[in-house]
Amino acid sequence: MAITRRGRSIALALLSVAFISLAQLSMKWGMSQLNEQFPTWLSLWQQQAYSHLVSHYWPYYLSVIGGLSCYASSMFCWVIALKRLALSIAYPLLSLSYVVVYLAAVSLPWIGESFSWSKALGVLLILIGIYLVIPRATGKQ
């Protein structure tokens, strides 16, 4: 079965959502860890102990750089998807990133976000909104 051009465009939009969600989570973890270690990091910087700055903090730097790379990849996918999809379809798909990031943030222990019923309701409302908007945008009312 051949995938249609529209199907590929939707897949690119969803890939953009995956990349942007991963970027958010990577940046959150990396920057949180660097923030916790900032006094030690600053001390090493002032002592010009650059090899220790690299060797002790490389996972955090890698996480931040990986997050930035995911942002770039997301933007690339998004631009191509926007060329081929109507905004009425593409933009609601992008809002899925809010859902993915929230669910991952409360599920992954290294992110450590707490569950909230009001936030869960917000996520549910986003999903309901996507459900209501996408069929209308595609003419499937």
mmCIF file of N, CA and C in Angstrom, residues 10-133:
data_model
loop_
_atom_site.group_PDB
_atom_site.id
_atom_site.type_symbol
_atom_site.label_atom_id
_atom_site.label_comp_id
_atom_site.label_asym_id
_atom_site.label_seq_id
_atom_site.Cartn_x
_atom_site.Cartn_y
_atom_site.Cartn_z
ATOM 1 N N ILE A 10 1.828 14.230 7.254
ATOM 2 C CA ILE A 10 1.354 14.043 8.631
ATOM 3 C C ILE A 10 2.416 13.308 9.442
ATOM 4 N N ALA A 11 3.061 12.317 8.835
ATOM 5 C CA ALA A 11 4.138 11.603 9.522
ATOM 6 C C ALA A 11 5.280 12.555 9.865
ATOM 7 N N LEU A 12 5.615 13.472 8.955
ATOM 8 C CA LEU A 12 6.661 14.464 9.243
ATOM 9 C C LEU A 12 6.247 15.392 10.379
ATOM 10 N N ALA A 13 4.983 15.790 10.403
ATOM 11 C CA ALA A 13 4.490 16.643 11.486
ATOM 12 C C ALA A 13 4.582 15.899 12.825
ATOM 13 N N LEU A 14 4.226 14.619 12.818
ATOM 14 C CA LEU A 14 4.314 13.822 14.051
ATOM 15 C C LEU A 14 5.767 13.581 14.454
ATOM 16 N N LEU A 15 6.654 13.434 13.484
ATOM 17 C CA LEU A 15 8.083 13.308 13.778
ATOM 18 C C LEU A 15 8.598 14.613 14.393
ATOM 19 N N SER A 16 8.110 15.724 13.897
ATOM 20 C CA SER A 16 8.459 17.018 14.476
ATOM 21 C C SER A 16 8.008 17.087 15.935
ATOM 22 N N VAL A 17 6.815 16.586 16.215
ATOM 23 C CA VAL A 17 6.298 16.537 17.591
ATOM 24 C C VAL A 17 7.215 15.680 18.467
ATOM 25 N N ALA A 18 7.638 14.537 17.941
ATOM 26 C CA ALA A 18 8.528 13.658 18.716
ATOM 27 C C ALA A 18 9.860 14.351 18.996
ATOM 28 N N PHE A 19 10.430 14.997 17.974
ATOM 29 C CA PHE A 19 11.704 15.692 18.159
ATOM 30 C C PHE A 19 11.592 16.846 19.154
ATOM 31 N N ILE A 20 10.529 17.637 19.044
ATOM 32 C CA ILE A 20 10.389 18.792 19.937
ATOM 33 C C ILE A 20 10.140 18.337 21.372
ATOM 34 N N SER A 21 9.422 17.237 21.526
ATOM 35 C CA SER A 21 9.181 16.697 22.869
ATOM 36 C C SER A 21 10.477 16.185 23.479
ATOM 37 N N LEU A 22 11.245 15.458 22.690
ATOM 38 C CA LEU A 22 12.539 14.973 23.167
ATOM 39 C C LEU A 22 13.470 16.137 23.483
ATOM 40 N N ALA A 23 13.415 17.178 22.671
ATOM 41 C CA ALA A 23 14.240 18.359 22.925
ATOM 42 C C ALA A 23 13.886 18.984 24.264
ATOM 43 N N GLN A 24 12.606 19.138 24.535
ATOM 44 C CA GLN A 24 12.170 19.737 25.800
ATOM 45 C C GLN A 24 12.649 18.918 26.993
ATOM 46 N N LEU A 25 12.478 17.613 26.902
ATOM 47 C CA LEU A 25 12.865 16.740 28.015
ATOM 48 C C LEU A 25 14.383 16.710 28.207
ATOM 49 N N SER A 26 15.122 16.671 27.119
ATOM 50 C CA SER A 26 16.590 16.660 27.204
ATOM 51 C C SER A 26 17.114 17.961 27.788
ATOM 52 N N MET A 27 16.576 19.071 27.307
ATOM 53 C CA MET A 27 17.008 20.369 27.811
ATOM 54 C C MET A 27 16.653 20.522 29.295
ATOM 55 N N LYS A 28 15.484 20.088 29.663
ATOM 56 C CA LYS A 28 15.051 20.186 31.062
ATOM 57 C C LYS A 28 16.003 19.419 31.967
ATOM 58 N N TRP A 29 16.305 18.175 31.599
ATOM 59 C CA TRP A 29 17.172 17.362 32.450
ATOM 60 C C TRP A 29 18.588 17.936 32.500
ATOM 61 N N GLY A 30 19.154 18.226 31.343
ATOM 62 C CA GLY A 30 20.525 18.720 31.294
ATOM 63 C C GLY A 30 20.698 20.034 32.036
ATOM 64 N N MET A 31 19.802 20.971 31.801
ATOM 65 C CA MET A 31 19.917 22.275 32.455
ATOM 66 C C MET A 31 19.617 22.178 33.950
ATOM 67 N N SER A 32 18.706 21.313 34.330
ATOM 68 C CA SER A 32 18.430 21.129 35.765
ATOM 69 C C SER A 32 19.664 20.601 36.486
ATOM 70 N N GLN A 33 20.320 19.636 35.866
ATOM 71 C CA GLN A 33 21.517 19.068 36.479
ATOM 72 C C GLN A 33 22.640 20.104 36.556
ATOM 73 N N LEU A 34 22.826 20.860 35.491
ATOM 74 C CA LEU A 34 23.853 21.906 35.506
ATOM 75 C C LEU A 34 23.530 22.974 36.541
ATOM 76 N N ASN A 35 22.255 23.299 36.687
ATOM 77 C CA ASN A 35 21.852 24.289 37.682
ATOM 78 C C ASN A 35 22.150 23.806 39.096
ATOM 79 N N GLU A 36 21.880 22.528 39.373
ATOM 80 C CA GLU A 36 22.174 21.970 40.705
ATOM 81 C C GLU A 36 23.669 21.987 40.999
ATOM 82 N N GLN A 37 24.459 21.796 39.983
ATOM 83 C CA GLN A 37 25.909 21.712 40.137
ATOM 84 C C GLN A 37 26.598 23.060 39.931
ATOM 85 N N PHE A 38 25.836 24.116 39.746
ATOM 86 C CA PHE A 38 26.426 25.387 39.365
ATOM 87 C C PHE A 38 27.515 25.894 40.310
ATOM 88 N N PRO A 39 27.325 25.860 41.637
ATOM 89 C CA PRO A 39 28.416 26.354 42.495
ATOM 90 C C PRO A 39 29.735 25.598 42.284
ATOM 91 N N THR A 40 29.657 24.287 42.170
ATOM 92 C CA THR A 40 30.859 23.492 41.919
ATOM 93 C C THR A 40 31.415 23.788 40.535
ATOM 94 N N TRP A 41 30.526 23.872 39.564
ATOM 95 C CA TRP A 41 30.915 24.175 38.190
ATOM 96 C C TRP A 41 31.617 25.526 38.120
ATOM 97 N N LEU A 42 31.047 26.528 38.794
ATOM 98 C CA LEU A 42 31.629 27.870 38.788
ATOM 99 C C LEU A 42 33.004 27.871 39.444
ATOM 100 N N SER A 43 33.136 27.133 40.521
ATOM 101 C CA SER A 43 34.428 27.028 41.202
ATOM 102 C C SER A 43 35.481 26.417 40.280
ATOM 103 N N LEU A 44 35.118 25.356 39.578
ATOM 104 C CA LEU A 44 36.053 24.734 38.633
ATOM 105 C C LEU A 44 36.409 25.696 37.498
ATOM 106 N N TRP A 45 35.420 26.460 37.055
ATOM 107 C CA TRP A 45 35.677 27.435 35.996
ATOM 108 C C TRP A 45 36.675 28.500 36.467
ATOM 109 N N GLN A 46 36.443 28.997 37.669
ATOM 110 C CA GLN A 46 37.329 30.030 38.204
ATOM 111 C C GLN A 46 38.741 29.497 38.443
ATOM 112 N N GLN A 47 38.845 28.224 38.753
ATOM 113 C CA GLN A 47 40.154 27.599 38.948
ATOM 114 C C GLN A 47 40.783 27.187 37.617
ATOM 115 N N GLN A 48 40.073 27.439 36.545
ATOM 116 C CA GLN A 48 40.493 27.064 35.196
ATOM 117 C C GLN A 48 40.773 25.559 35.087
ATOM 118 N N ALA A 49 39.968 24.798 35.784
ATOM 119 C CA ALA A 49 40.074 23.335 35.747
ATOM 120 C C ALA A 49 39.156 22.818 34.643
ATOM 121 N N TYR A 50 39.489 23.178 33.423
ATOM 122 C CA TYR A 50 38.620 22.889 32.287
ATOM 123 C C TYR A 50 38.462 21.396 32.022
ATOM 124 N N SER A 51 39.496 20.616 32.264
ATOM 125 C CA SER A 51 39.364 19.172 32.032
ATOM 126 C C SER A 51 38.334 18.570 32.989
ATOM 127 N N HIS A 52 38.269 19.071 34.213
ATOM 128 C CA HIS A 52 37.250 18.592 35.166
ATOM 129 C C HIS A 52 35.856 19.048 34.732
ATOM 130 N N LEU A 53 35.776 20.246 34.159
ATOM 131 C CA LEU A 53 34.475 20.735 33.673
ATOM 132 C C LEU A 53 33.925 19.825 32.591
ATOM 133 N N VAL A 54 34.803 19.326 31.753
ATOM 134 C CA VAL A 54 34.367 18.435 30.683
ATOM 135 C C VAL A 54 34.112 17.034 31.225
ATOM 136 N N SER A 55 35.043 16.509 31.989
ATOM 137 C CA SER A 55 34.935 15.111 32.423
ATOM 138 C C SER A 55 33.807 14.875 33.424
ATOM 139 N N HIS A 56 33.504 15.841 34.268
ATOM 140 C CA HIS A 56 32.465 15.642 35.280
ATOM 141 C C HIS A 56 31.054 15.977 34.793
ATOM 142 N N TYR A 57 30.972 16.842 33.796
ATOM 143 C CA TYR A 57 29.661 17.347 33.402
ATOM 144 C C TYR A 57 29.255 16.982 31.977
ATOM 145 N N TRP A 58 30.014 16.116 31.329
ATOM 146 C CA TRP A 58 29.733 15.793 29.930
ATOM 147 C C TRP A 58 28.328 15.237 29.690
ATOM 148 N N PRO A 59 27.745 14.427 30.590
ATOM 149 C CA PRO A 59 26.374 13.956 30.289
ATOM 150 C C PRO A 59 25.370 15.108 30.212
ATOM 151 N N TYR A 60 25.579 16.119 31.034
ATOM 152 C CA TYR A 60 24.653 17.249 31.037
ATOM 153 C C TYR A 60 24.827 18.091 29.778
ATOM 154 N N TYR A 61 26.086 18.324 29.391
ATOM 155 C CA TYR A 61 26.348 19.055 28.148
ATOM 156 C C TYR A 61 25.766 18.297 26.963
ATOM 157 N N LEU A 62 25.986 16.986 26.958
ATOM 158 C CA LEU A 62 25.488 16.158 25.864
ATOM 159 C C LEU A 62 23.962 16.221 25.784
ATOM 160 N N SER A 63 23.310 16.239 26.931
ATOM 161 C CA SER A 63 21.857 16.329 26.965
ATOM 162 C C SER A 63 21.374 17.659 26.391
ATOM 163 N N VAL A 64 22.043 18.728 26.758
ATOM 164 C CA VAL A 64 21.663 20.048 26.245
ATOM 165 C C VAL A 64 21.931 20.128 24.742
ATOM 166 N N ILE A 65 23.090 19.673 24.309
ATOM 167 C CA ILE A 65 23.423 19.694 22.878
ATOM 168 C C ILE A 65 22.467 18.783 22.096
ATOM 169 N N GLY A 66 22.157 17.621 22.667
ATOM 170 C CA GLY A 66 21.181 16.722 22.032
ATOM 171 C C GLY A 66 19.818 17.374 21.921
ATOM 172 N N GLY A 67 19.416 18.101 22.956
ATOM 173 C CA GLY A 67 18.144 18.816 22.915
ATOM 174 C C GLY A 67 18.122 19.869 21.827
ATOM 175 N N LEU A 68 19.224 20.604 21.698
ATOM 176 C CA LEU A 68 19.315 21.612 20.643
ATOM 177 C C LEU A 68 19.277 20.964 19.257
ATOM 178 N N SER A 69 19.920 19.811 19.131
ATOM 179 C CA SER A 69 19.884 19.077 17.860
ATOM 180 C C SER A 69 18.466 18.604 17.536
ATOM 181 N N CYS A 70 17.751 18.180 18.571
ATOM 182 C CA CYS A 70 16.361 17.765 18.365
ATOM 183 C C CYS A 70 15.486 18.949 17.955
ATOM 184 N N TYR A 71 15.752 20.129 18.523
ATOM 185 C CA TYR A 71 15.035 21.324 18.089
ATOM 186 C C TYR A 71 15.248 21.569 16.602
ATOM 187 N N ALA A 72 16.510 21.487 16.165
ATOM 188 C CA ALA A 72 16.824 21.711 14.754
ATOM 189 C C ALA A 72 16.131 20.668 13.870
ATOM 190 N N SER A 73 16.159 19.410 14.292
ATOM 191 C CA SER A 73 15.503 18.346 13.526
ATOM 192 C C SER A 73 13.996 18.559 13.472
ATOM 193 N N SER A 74 13.434 18.987 14.587
ATOM 194 C CA SER A 74 12.008 19.264 14.629
ATOM 195 C C SER A 74 11.641 20.379 13.664
ATOM 196 N N MET A 75 12.450 21.422 13.653
ATOM 197 C CA MET A 75 12.182 22.550 12.764
ATOM 198 C C MET A 75 12.258 22.112 11.298
ATOM 199 N N PHE A 76 13.234 21.292 10.984
ATOM 200 C CA PHE A 76 13.377 20.784 9.614
ATOM 201 C C PHE A 76 12.124 20.009 9.200
ATOM 202 N N CYS A 77 11.691 19.082 10.036
ATOM 203 C CA CYS A 77 10.484 18.293 9.730
ATOM 204 C C CYS A 77 9.252 19.185 9.639
ATOM 205 N N TRP A 78 9.175 20.157 10.527
ATOM 206 C CA TRP A 78 8.011 21.032 10.594
ATOM 207 C C TRP A 78 7.893 21.892 9.331
ATOM 208 N N VAL A 79 9.011 22.429 8.877
ATOM 209 C CA VAL A 79 8.985 23.265 7.676
ATOM 210 C C VAL A 79 8.506 22.458 6.468
ATOM 211 N N ILE A 80 8.994 21.246 6.329
ATOM 212 C CA ILE A 80 8.560 20.409 5.203
ATOM 213 C C ILE A 80 7.077 20.059 5.342
ATOM 214 N N ALA A 81 6.657 19.719 6.555
ATOM 215 C CA ALA A 81 5.243 19.382 6.764
ATOM 216 C C ALA A 81 4.347 20.580 6.463
ATOM 217 N N LEU A 82 4.771 21.771 6.863
ATOM 218 C CA LEU A 82 3.955 22.962 6.629
ATOM 219 C C LEU A 82 3.810 23.288 5.149
ATOM 220 N N LYS A 83 4.802 22.924 4.370
ATOM 221 C CA LYS A 83 4.709 23.166 2.928
ATOM 222 C C LYS A 83 3.580 22.351 2.313
ATOM 223 N N ARG A 84 3.251 21.219 2.937
ATOM 224 C CA ARG A 84 2.309 20.280 2.324
ATOM 225 C C ARG A 84 0.981 20.144 3.050
ATOM 226 N N LEU A 85 0.916 20.613 4.290
ATOM 227 C CA LEU A 85 -0.317 20.464 5.072
ATOM 228 C C LEU A 85 -0.962 21.814 5.332
ATOM 229 N N ALA A 86 -2.265 21.808 5.413
ATOM 230 C CA ALA A 86 -2.989 23.014 5.827
ATOM 231 C C ALA A 86 -2.692 23.267 7.306
ATOM 232 N N LEU A 87 -2.634 24.528 7.678
ATOM 233 C CA LEU A 87 -2.411 24.867 9.083
ATOM 234 C C LEU A 87 -3.499 24.289 9.978
ATOM 235 N N SER A 88 -4.689 24.169 9.468
ATOM 236 C CA SER A 88 -5.800 23.634 10.263
ATOM 237 C C SER A 88 -5.579 22.171 10.638
ATOM 238 N N ILE A 89 -4.682 21.496 9.942
ATOM 239 C CA ILE A 89 -4.325 20.122 10.292
ATOM 240 C C ILE A 89 -3.001 20.097 11.055
ATOM 241 N N ALA A 90 -2.032 20.834 10.547
ATOM 242 C CA ALA A 90 -0.688 20.794 11.122
ATOM 243 C C ALA A 90 -0.634 21.344 12.543
ATOM 244 N N TYR A 91 -1.250 22.476 12.761
ATOM 245 C CA TYR A 91 -1.101 23.108 14.072
ATOM 246 C C TYR A 91 -1.709 22.303 15.213
ATOM 247 N N PRO A 92 -2.891 21.729 15.047
ATOM 248 C CA PRO A 92 -3.400 20.865 16.121
ATOM 249 C C PRO A 92 -2.472 19.676 16.404
ATOM 250 N N LEU A 93 -1.838 19.138 15.349
ATOM 251 C CA LEU A 93 -0.894 18.041 15.575
ATOM 252 C C LEU A 93 0.281 18.488 16.435
ATOM 253 N N LEU A 94 0.732 19.727 16.224
ATOM 254 C CA LEU A 94 1.845 20.248 17.009
ATOM 255 C C LEU A 94 1.502 20.309 18.496
ATOM 256 N N SER A 95 0.238 20.555 18.807
ATOM 257 C CA SER A 95 -0.150 20.637 20.214
ATOM 258 C C SER A 95 -0.025 19.290 20.926
ATOM 259 N N LEU A 96 0.153 18.230 20.171
ATOM 260 C CA LEU A 96 0.402 16.925 20.800
ATOM 261 C C LEU A 96 1.688 16.936 21.622
ATOM 262 N N SER A 97 2.604 17.835 21.292
ATOM 263 C CA SER A 97 3.856 17.898 22.059
ATOM 264 C C SER A 97 3.588 18.255 23.518
ATOM 265 N N TYR A 98 2.572 19.060 23.793
ATOM 266 C CA TYR A 98 2.226 19.380 25.184
ATOM 267 C C TYR A 98 1.812 18.120 25.932
ATOM 268 N N VAL A 99 1.064 17.291 25.259
ATOM 269 C CA VAL A 99 0.595 16.040 25.858
ATOM 270 C C VAL A 99 1.773 15.106 26.118
ATOM 271 N N VAL A 100 2.613 14.923 25.113
ATOM 272 C CA VAL A 100 3.766 14.010 25.226
ATOM 273 C C VAL A 100 4.715 14.472 26.326
ATOM 274 N N VAL A 101 5.023 15.761 26.341
ATOM 275 C CA VAL A 101 5.972 16.276 27.335
ATOM 276 C C VAL A 101 5.406 16.141 28.746
ATOM 277 N N TYR A 102 4.138 16.461 28.930
ATOM 278 C CA TYR A 102 3.556 16.334 30.272
ATOM 279 C C TYR A 102 3.560 14.877 30.740
ATOM 280 N N LEU A 103 3.110 13.981 29.872
ATOM 281 C CA LEU A 103 3.058 12.569 30.269
ATOM 282 C C LEU A 103 4.458 12.021 30.564
ATOM 283 N N ALA A 104 5.436 12.398 29.760
ATOM 284 C CA ALA A 104 6.806 11.943 30.009
ATOM 285 C C ALA A 104 7.367 12.574 31.270
ATOM 286 N N ALA A 105 7.083 13.849 31.495
ATOM 287 C CA ALA A 105 7.633 14.550 32.658
ATOM 288 C C ALA A 105 7.132 13.969 33.974
ATOM 289 N N VAL A 106 5.884 13.501 33.989
ATOM 290 C CA VAL A 106 5.373 12.909 35.229
ATOM 291 C C VAL A 106 5.717 11.430 35.339
ATOM 292 N N SER A 107 6.086 10.803 34.222
ATOM 293 C CA SER A 107 6.400 9.372 34.222
ATOM 294 C C SER A 107 7.873 9.074 34.438
ATOM 295 N N LEU A 108 8.735 9.920 33.928
ATOM 296 C CA LEU A 108 10.174 9.664 34.008
ATOM 297 C C LEU A 108 10.734 10.189 35.333
ATOM 298 N N PRO A 109 11.312 9.313 36.128
ATOM 299 C CA PRO A 109 11.772 9.741 37.445
ATOM 300 C C PRO A 109 12.885 10.788 37.404
ATOM 301 N N TRP A 110 13.698 10.803 36.354
ATOM 302 C CA TRP A 110 14.791 11.765 36.301
ATOM 303 C C TRP A 110 14.321 13.161 35.919
ATOM 304 N N ILE A 111 13.072 13.291 35.453
ATOM 305 C CA ILE A 111 12.504 14.620 35.210
ATOM 306 C C ILE A 111 11.844 15.115 36.492
ATOM 307 N N GLY A 112 11.091 14.243 37.136
ATOM 308 C CA GLY A 112 10.583 14.525 38.476
ATOM 309 C C GLY A 112 9.437 15.511 38.586
ATOM 310 N N GLU A 113 8.654 15.684 37.540
ATOM 311 C CA GLU A 113 7.485 16.557 37.644
ATOM 312 C C GLU A 113 6.385 15.813 38.391
ATOM 313 N N SER A 114 5.612 16.555 39.144
ATOM 314 C CA SER A 114 4.538 15.913 39.894
ATOM 315 C C SER A 114 3.239 15.922 39.094
ATOM 316 N N PHE A 115 2.441 14.895 39.336
ATOM 317 C CA PHE A 115 1.138 14.775 38.691
ATOM 318 C C PHE A 115 0.183 15.786 39.300
ATOM 319 N N SER A 116 -0.666 16.336 38.466
ATOM 320 C CA SER A 116 -1.685 17.272 38.922
ATOM 321 C C SER A 116 -2.965 16.988 38.142
ATOM 322 N N TRP A 117 -4.073 16.928 38.856
ATOM 323 C CA TRP A 117 -5.346 16.674 38.179
ATOM 324 C C TRP A 117 -5.711 17.820 37.249
ATOM 325 N N SER A 118 -5.381 19.042 37.635
ATOM 326 C CA SER A 118 -5.710 20.169 36.758
ATOM 327 C C SER A 118 -4.885 20.119 35.474
ATOM 328 N N LYS A 119 -3.609 19.717 35.576
ATOM 329 C CA LYS A 119 -2.781 19.581 34.374
ATOM 330 C C LYS A 119 -3.270 18.411 33.521
ATOM 331 N N ALA A 120 -3.667 17.330 34.175
ATOM 332 C CA ALA A 120 -4.202 16.179 33.442
ATOM 333 C C ALA A 120 -5.479 16.575 32.707
ATOM 334 N N LEU A 121 -6.309 17.399 33.333
ATOM 335 C CA LEU A 121 -7.516 17.891 32.676
ATOM 336 C C LEU A 121 -7.136 18.749 31.466
ATOM 337 N N GLY A 122 -6.117 19.577 31.616
ATOM 338 C CA GLY A 122 -5.646 20.384 30.492
ATOM 339 C C GLY A 122 -5.186 19.519 29.332
ATOM 340 N N VAL A 123 -4.467 18.453 29.631
ATOM 341 C CA VAL A 123 -4.013 17.515 28.598
ATOM 342 C C VAL A 123 -5.219 16.858 27.925
ATOM 343 N N LEU A 124 -6.194 16.459 28.709
ATOM 344 C CA LEU A 124 -7.408 15.862 28.154
ATOM 345 C C LEU A 124 -8.134 16.849 27.240
ATOM 346 N N LEU A 125 -8.197 18.104 27.652
ATOM 347 C CA LEU A 125 -8.846 19.116 26.818
ATOM 348 C C LEU A 125 -8.094 19.330 25.504
ATOM 349 N N ILE A 126 -6.775 19.266 25.553
ATOM 350 C CA ILE A 126 -5.988 19.366 24.320
ATOM 351 C C ILE A 126 -6.335 18.213 23.390
ATOM 352 N N LEU A 127 -6.391 17.002 23.934
ATOM 353 C CA LEU A 127 -6.733 15.835 23.110
ATOM 354 C C LEU A 127 -8.138 15.940 22.535
ATOM 355 N N ILE A 128 -9.071 16.431 23.333
ATOM 356 C CA ILE A 128 -10.440 16.621 22.839
ATOM 357 C C ILE A 128 -10.443 17.676 21.726
ATOM 358 N N GLY A 129 -9.688 18.739 21.926
ATOM 359 C CA GLY A 129 -9.592 19.782 20.909
ATOM 360 C C GLY A 129 -9.032 19.250 19.602
ATOM 361 N N ILE A 130 -7.994 18.435 19.690
ATOM 362 C CA ILE A 130 -7.417 17.832 18.486
ATOM 363 C C ILE A 130 -8.455 16.960 17.798
ATOM 364 N N TYR A 131 -9.160 16.172 18.579
ATOM 365 C CA TYR A 131 -10.195 15.297 18.028
ATOM 366 C C TYR A 131 -11.279 16.107 17.309
ATOM 367 N N LEU A 132 -11.652 17.237 17.894
ATOM 368 C CA LEU A 132 -12.712 18.047 17.296
ATOM 369 C C LEU A 132 -12.246 18.823 16.070
ATOM 370 N N VAL A 133 -10.999 19.247 16.055
ATOM 371 C CA VAL A 133 -10.508 20.098 14.972
ATOM 372 C C VAL A 133 -10.066 19.302 13.756
#
